[in-house]
Amino acid sequence: MISIDFDDLIIDKNKPLQNQIYENLLSRIMNGRLVAGAKLPSSRNMSESLNVSRITVTQAIEKLKKEGLLTSRAGQGVFVSKKIPTKTEINKSCVKMKNNSNTIYSLPGLSIYGESINKVCLLKNGWPKSPPFSPGLPDLKEFPFKIWSKLLRQNLDRMPASEYCDASGYLPLKKCLSNYLSNFRGVTCTPGQVIITNGALEALNICIRVTLNQGDSVFMENPGYRRAKYAFDSINADLHLIQLVNGHLNVDYLLKRKKSAKLLYTTPTNQYPMGGVISTKERLKLLGWAEQSNTWILEDDYDSGFLFENKPISALQGFKKNSPIVYTGSFSKTLMPRLRVGYLVVPEQVAPAFINAKSQLSGPNNLLGQAVISDFIDEGHFARHIRRMRRNYQEKWAHFCSLLRENLEPNVKLISNGVSMHVILDIPEYDDVTLSEKLIYKGFGSTPLSAFYHGKEKKTGLVLGFANTSSQQREALVEYLKTLL
């Protein structure tokens, strides 16, 4: 049998001793620390260890025996009963004790954000699974894994396993990434302005920590990226939702507003999820507005490298030198989601603040992963992969749009805009949440369009990723949608 000691059991001499011993033993049984069959120390040893009388310990033990939690064996001692309370019984006991503010089981209250996110977690069970048509998933079947594995093996041999890199990222990766962004996205930056992050969400949260205070005003596109809204809610930001025009941020509406904001969150080159693109003329207006109103712009350029219907416009960040823009991107869609590698490009004057924030919040990223990505870019594999996947996605997009138009219009409206990895079905007067759930039941992913709207007014429809699908799957999905609509 397992024998247990109670050296860490602390007794307050100013409170009833018997109740404290009873409650501590009960707690350890209920939370599983004292398992069925565990042997308790003798009452003599417990009394000496706790510096209380033996009769006090005995009375507490006898009470637990009456409740069936402890049992005595002649000549052997006291043991935890083989039959202990069920989880339901334990939960009822915990609730009862929590309502008594004098017990050790009551907990301090959560923050306002903690309470709000606790309610969200009750409704959303973590990160969703990723069946075909889940938005944002790349076609990993076409990924050059042989090249990747070769680079991985090379770096395994040369990377010191015991060392960290700089908190802002692996310098060779920062150098080749700054070159790539300059050549292909028109971003103006030096390696010192690039910060490698643990995915896009960390990049977003670092920016929020460095630029915003509690209650600061934030402008955000509506519909827009849901996790960005959650991040702004976490600091109780004064969030103002800006409606779209032609599928992108309504810049003229912003210019007419008298009220400014501390930060504007936007996806100017491929609005998420509607796919609109802010024109060059409007971008210049937007930059002028940001400078005059003293507003930060957080530019999310999440997958603009895959746009194929029209040549992508350069990033907003590169339109004007020393503009108040924090540029963010990720390798989740261009390479693999499981890499969890993103990046920030920040103005040179504030780079130390962002780097220090990254260092304090999470420290350096995985060195090996950064080294592999660095070589993958530096040897030209990344640019070739992007070009190949752009052609791949264009073929899938054309096939999918053709199927949708032939089989579902005019009951639904197809919104495409030449976006890179998903299309949108505008389906008025339908419960898109129920539609999405039915698709999931059949093994198809999707996201309800209404989930991207943050105000009272919402459009209903489906956001359908096509990058991770086969022609047979696209045909099967459309046939099933016909039966639903």
mmCIF file with all atom_site columns, N, CA and C in Angstrom, residues 421-447:
data_model
loop_
_atom_site.group_PDB
_atom_site.id
_atom_site.type_symbol
_atom_site.label_atom_id
_atom_site.label_alt_id
_atom_site.label_comp_id
_atom_site.label_asym_id
_atom_site.label_entity_id
_atom_site.label_seq_id
_atom_site.pdbx_PDB_ins_code
_atom_site.Cartn_x
_atom_site.Cartn_y
_atom_site.Cartn_z
_atom_site.occupancy
_atom_site.B_iso_or_equiv
_atom_site.pdbx_formal_charge
_atom_site.auth_seq_id
_atom_site.auth_comp_id
_atom_site.auth_asym_id
_atom_site.auth_atom_id
_atom_site.pdbx_PDB_model_num
ATOM 1  N N  . MET A 1 421 ? -7.457  31.912 -51.166 1.00 0.00 ? 421 MET A N  1
ATOM 2  C CA . MET A 1 421 ? -7.657  30.591 -50.573 1.00 0.00 ? 421 MET A CA 1
ATOM 3  C C  . MET A 1 421 ? -9.090  30.301 -50.156 1.00 0.00 ? 421 MET A C  1
ATOM 4  N N  . HIS A 1 422 ? -10.019 31.218 -50.364 1.00 0.00 ? 422 HIS A N  1
ATOM 5  C CA . HIS A 1 422 ? -11.407 30.950 -49.994 1.00 0.00 ? 422 HIS A CA 1
ATOM 6  C C  . HIS A 1 422 ? -12.363 31.745 -50.865 1.00 0.00 ? 422 HIS A C  1
ATOM 7  N N  . VAL A 1 423 ? -13.595 31.306 -50.899 1.00 0.00 ? 423 VAL A N  1
ATOM 8  C CA . VAL A 1 423 ? -14.675 32.061 -51.529 1.00 0.00 ? 423 VAL A CA 1
ATOM 9  C C  . VAL A 1 423 ? -15.781 32.233 -50.501 1.00 0.00 ? 423 VAL A C  1
ATOM 10 N N  . ILE A 1 424 ? -16.701 33.141 -50.798 1.00 0.00 ? 424 ILE A N  1
ATOM 11 C CA . ILE A 1 424 ? -17.800 33.416 -49.885 1.00 0.00 ? 424 ILE A CA 1
ATOM 12 C C  . ILE A 1 424 ? -19.121 33.205 -50.617 1.00 0.00 ? 424 ILE A C  1
ATOM 13 N N  . LEU A 1 425 ? -20.023 32.521 -49.964 1.00 0.00 ? 425 LEU A N  1
ATOM 14 C CA . LEU A 1 425 ? -21.381 32.395 -50.464 1.00 0.00 ? 425 LEU A CA 1
ATOM 15 C C  . LEU A 1 425 ? -22.286 33.275 -49.613 1.00 0.00 ? 425 LEU A C  1
ATOM 16 N N  . ASP A 1 426 ? -22.883 34.264 -50.243 1.00 0.00 ? 426 ASP A N  1
ATOM 17 C CA . ASP A 1 426 ? -23.856 35.126 -49.576 1.00 0.00 ? 426 ASP A CA 1
ATOM 18 C C  . ASP A 1 426 ? -25.208 34.423 -49.672 1.00 0.00 ? 426 ASP A C  1
ATOM 19 N N  . ILE A 1 427 ? -25.736 33.994 -48.526 1.00 0.00 ? 427 ILE A N  1
ATOM 20 C CA . ILE A 1 427 ? -26.974 33.207 -48.505 1.00 0.00 ? 427 ILE A CA 1
ATOM 21 C C  . ILE A 1 427 ? -27.976 33.910 -47.587 1.00 0.00 ? 427 ILE A C  1
ATOM 22 N N  . PRO A 1 428 ? -28.747 34.852 -48.111 1.00 0.00 ? 428 PRO A N  1
ATOM 23 C CA . PRO A 1 428 ? -29.674 35.617 -47.277 1.00 0.00 ? 428 PRO A CA 1
ATOM 24 C C  . PRO A 1 428 ? -30.755 34.730 -46.661 1.00 0.00 ? 428 PRO A C  1
ATOM 25 N N  . GLU A 1 429 ? -31.159 35.122 -45.465 1.00 0.00 ? 429 GLU A N  1
ATOM 26 C CA . GLU A 1 429 ? -32.301 34.513 -44.780 1.00 0.00 ? 429 GLU A CA 1
ATOM 27 C C  . GLU A 1 429 ? -32.089 33.029 -44.453 1.00 0.00 ? 429 GLU A C  1
ATOM 28 N N  . TYR A 1 430 ? -30.851 32.617 -44.357 1.00 0.00 ? 430 TYR A N  1
ATOM 29 C CA . TYR A 1 430 ? -30.532 31.257 -43.921 1.00 0.00 ? 430 TYR A CA 1
ATOM 30 C C  . TYR A 1 430 ? -29.752 31.304 -42.620 1.00 0.00 ? 430 TYR A C  1
ATOM 31 N N  . ASP A 1 431 ? -29.964 30.326 -41.777 1.00 0.00 ? 431 ASP A N  1
ATOM 32 C CA . ASP A 1 431 ? -29.183 30.196 -40.547 1.00 0.00 ? 431 ASP A CA 1
ATOM 33 C C  . ASP A 1 431 ? -27.840 29.575 -40.930 1.00 0.00 ? 431 ASP A C  1
ATOM 34 N N  . ASP A 1 432 ? -26.826 30.441 -41.116 1.00 0.00 ? 432 ASP A N  1
ATOM 35 C CA . ASP A 1 432 ? -25.544 29.929 -41.600 1.00 0.00 ? 432 ASP A CA 1
ATOM 36 C C  . ASP A 1 432 ? -24.807 29.098 -40.558 1.00 0.00 ? 432 ASP A C  1
ATOM 37 N N  . VAL A 1 433 ? -25.100 29.306 -39.288 1.00 0.00 ? 433 VAL A N  1
ATOM 38 C CA . VAL A 1 433 ? -24.473 28.475 -38.256 1.00 0.00 ? 433 VAL A CA 1
ATOM 39 C C  . VAL A 1 433 ? -24.952 27.033 -38.388 1.00 0.00 ? 433 VAL A C  1
ATOM 40 N N  . THR A 1 434 ? -26.253 26.864 -38.601 1.00 0.00 ? 434 THR A N  1
ATOM 41 C CA . THR A 1 434 ? -26.802 25.522 -38.789 1.00 0.00 ? 434 THR A CA 1
ATOM 42 C C  . THR A 1 434 ? -26.265 24.883 -40.066 1.00 0.00 ? 434 THR A C  1
ATOM 43 N N  . LEU A 1 435 ? -26.171 25.692 -41.136 1.00 0.00 ? 435 LEU A N  1
ATOM 44 C CA . LEU A 1 435 ? -25.607 25.181 -42.383 1.00 0.00 ? 435 LEU A CA 1
ATOM 45 C C  . LEU A 1 435 ? -24.186 24.668 -42.174 1.00 0.00 ? 435 LEU A C  1
ATOM 46 N N  . SER A 1 436 ? -23.377 25.452 -41.462 1.00 0.00 ? 436 SER A N  1
ATOM 47 C CA . SER A 1 436 ? -21.998 25.065 -41.203 1.00 0.00 ? 436 SER A CA 1
ATOM 48 C C  . SER A 1 436 ? -21.926 23.785 -40.380 1.00 0.00 ? 436 SER A C  1
ATOM 49 N N  . GLU A 1 437 ? -22.793 23.660 -39.408 1.00 0.00 ? 437 GLU A N  1
ATOM 50 C CA . GLU A 1 437 ? -22.817 22.455 -38.577 1.00 0.00 ? 437 GLU A CA 1
ATOM 51 C C  . GLU A 1 437 ? -23.194 21.218 -39.391 1.00 0.00 ? 437 GLU A C  1
ATOM 52 N N  . LYS A 1 438 ? -24.126 21.383 -40.332 1.00 0.00 ? 438 LYS A N  1
ATOM 53 C CA . LYS A 1 438 ? -24.505 20.259 -41.192 1.00 0.00 ? 438 LYS A CA 1
ATOM 54 C C  . LYS A 1 438 ? -23.348 19.851 -42.098 1.00 0.00 ? 438 LYS A C  1
ATOM 55 N N  . LEU A 1 439 ? -22.598 20.827 -42.583 1.00 0.00 ? 439 LEU A N  1
ATOM 56 C CA . LEU A 1 439 ? -21.432 20.511 -43.403 1.00 0.00 ? 439 LEU A CA 1
ATOM 57 C C  . LEU A 1 439 ? -20.381 19.751 -42.604 1.00 0.00 ? 439 LEU A C  1
ATOM 58 N N  . ILE A 1 440 ? -20.141 20.194 -41.376 1.00 0.00 ? 440 ILE A N  1
ATOM 59 C CA . ILE A 1 440 ? -19.165 19.520 -40.524 1.00 0.00 ? 440 ILE A CA 1
ATOM 60 C C  . ILE A 1 440 ? -19.577 18.070 -40.275 1.00 0.00 ? 440 ILE A C  1
ATOM 61 N N  . TYR A 1 441 ? -20.872 17.854 -40.078 1.00 0.00 ? 441 TYR A N  1
ATOM 62 C CA . TYR A 1 441 ? -21.382 16.494 -39.852 1.00 0.00 ? 441 TYR A CA 1
ATOM 63 C C  . TYR A 1 441 ? -21.076 15.588 -41.046 1.00 0.00 ? 441 TYR A C  1
ATOM 64 N N  . LYS A 1 442 ? -21.059 16.181 -42.243 1.00 0.00 ? 442 LYS A N  1
ATOM 65 C CA . LYS A 1 442 ? -20.763 15.430 -43.465 1.00 0.00 ? 442 LYS A CA 1
ATOM 66 C C  . LYS A 1 442 ? -19.262 15.392 -43.783 1.00 0.00 ? 442 LYS A C  1
ATOM 67 N N  . GLY A 1 443 ? -18.442 16.000 -42.940 1.00 0.00 ? 443 GLY A N  1
ATOM 68 C CA . GLY A 1 443 ? -17.005 15.968 -43.147 1.00 0.00 ? 443 GLY A CA 1
ATOM 69 C C  . GLY A 1 443 ? -16.449 17.134 -43.927 1.00 0.00 ? 443 GLY A C  1
ATOM 70 N N  . PHE A 1 444 ? -17.250 18.209 -44.083 1.00 0.00 ? 444 PHE A N  1
ATOM 71 C CA . PHE A 1 444 ? -16.810 19.400 -44.800 1.00 0.00 ? 444 PHE A CA 1
ATOM 72 C C  . PHE A 1 444 ? -16.629 20.559 -43.819 1.00 0.00 ? 444 PHE A C  1
ATOM 73 N N  . GLY A 1 445 ? -15.528 21.274 -43.953 1.00 0.00 ? 445 GLY A N  1
ATOM 74 C CA . GLY A 1 445 ? -15.310 22.452 -43.112 1.00 0.00 ? 445 GLY A CA 1
ATOM 75 C C  . GLY A 1 445 ? -15.950 23.687 -43.722 1.00 0.00 ? 445 GLY A C  1
ATOM 76 N N  . SER A 1 446 ? -16.071 24.729 -42.921 1.00 0.00 ? 446 SER A N  1
ATOM 77 C CA . SER A 1 446 ? -16.582 26.038 -43.357 1.00 0.00 ? 446 SER A CA 1
ATOM 78 C C  . SER A 1 446 ? -16.618 26.934 -42.128 1.00 0.00 ? 446 SER A C  1
ATOM 79 N N  . THR A 1 447 ? -16.850 28.227 -42.366 1.00 0.00 ? 447 THR A N  1
ATOM 80 C CA . THR A 1 447 ? -17.098 29.160 -41.270 1.00 0.00 ? 447 THR A CA 1
ATOM 81 C C  . THR A 1 447 ? -18.327 29.989 -41.621 1.00 0.00 ? 447 THR A C  1
#
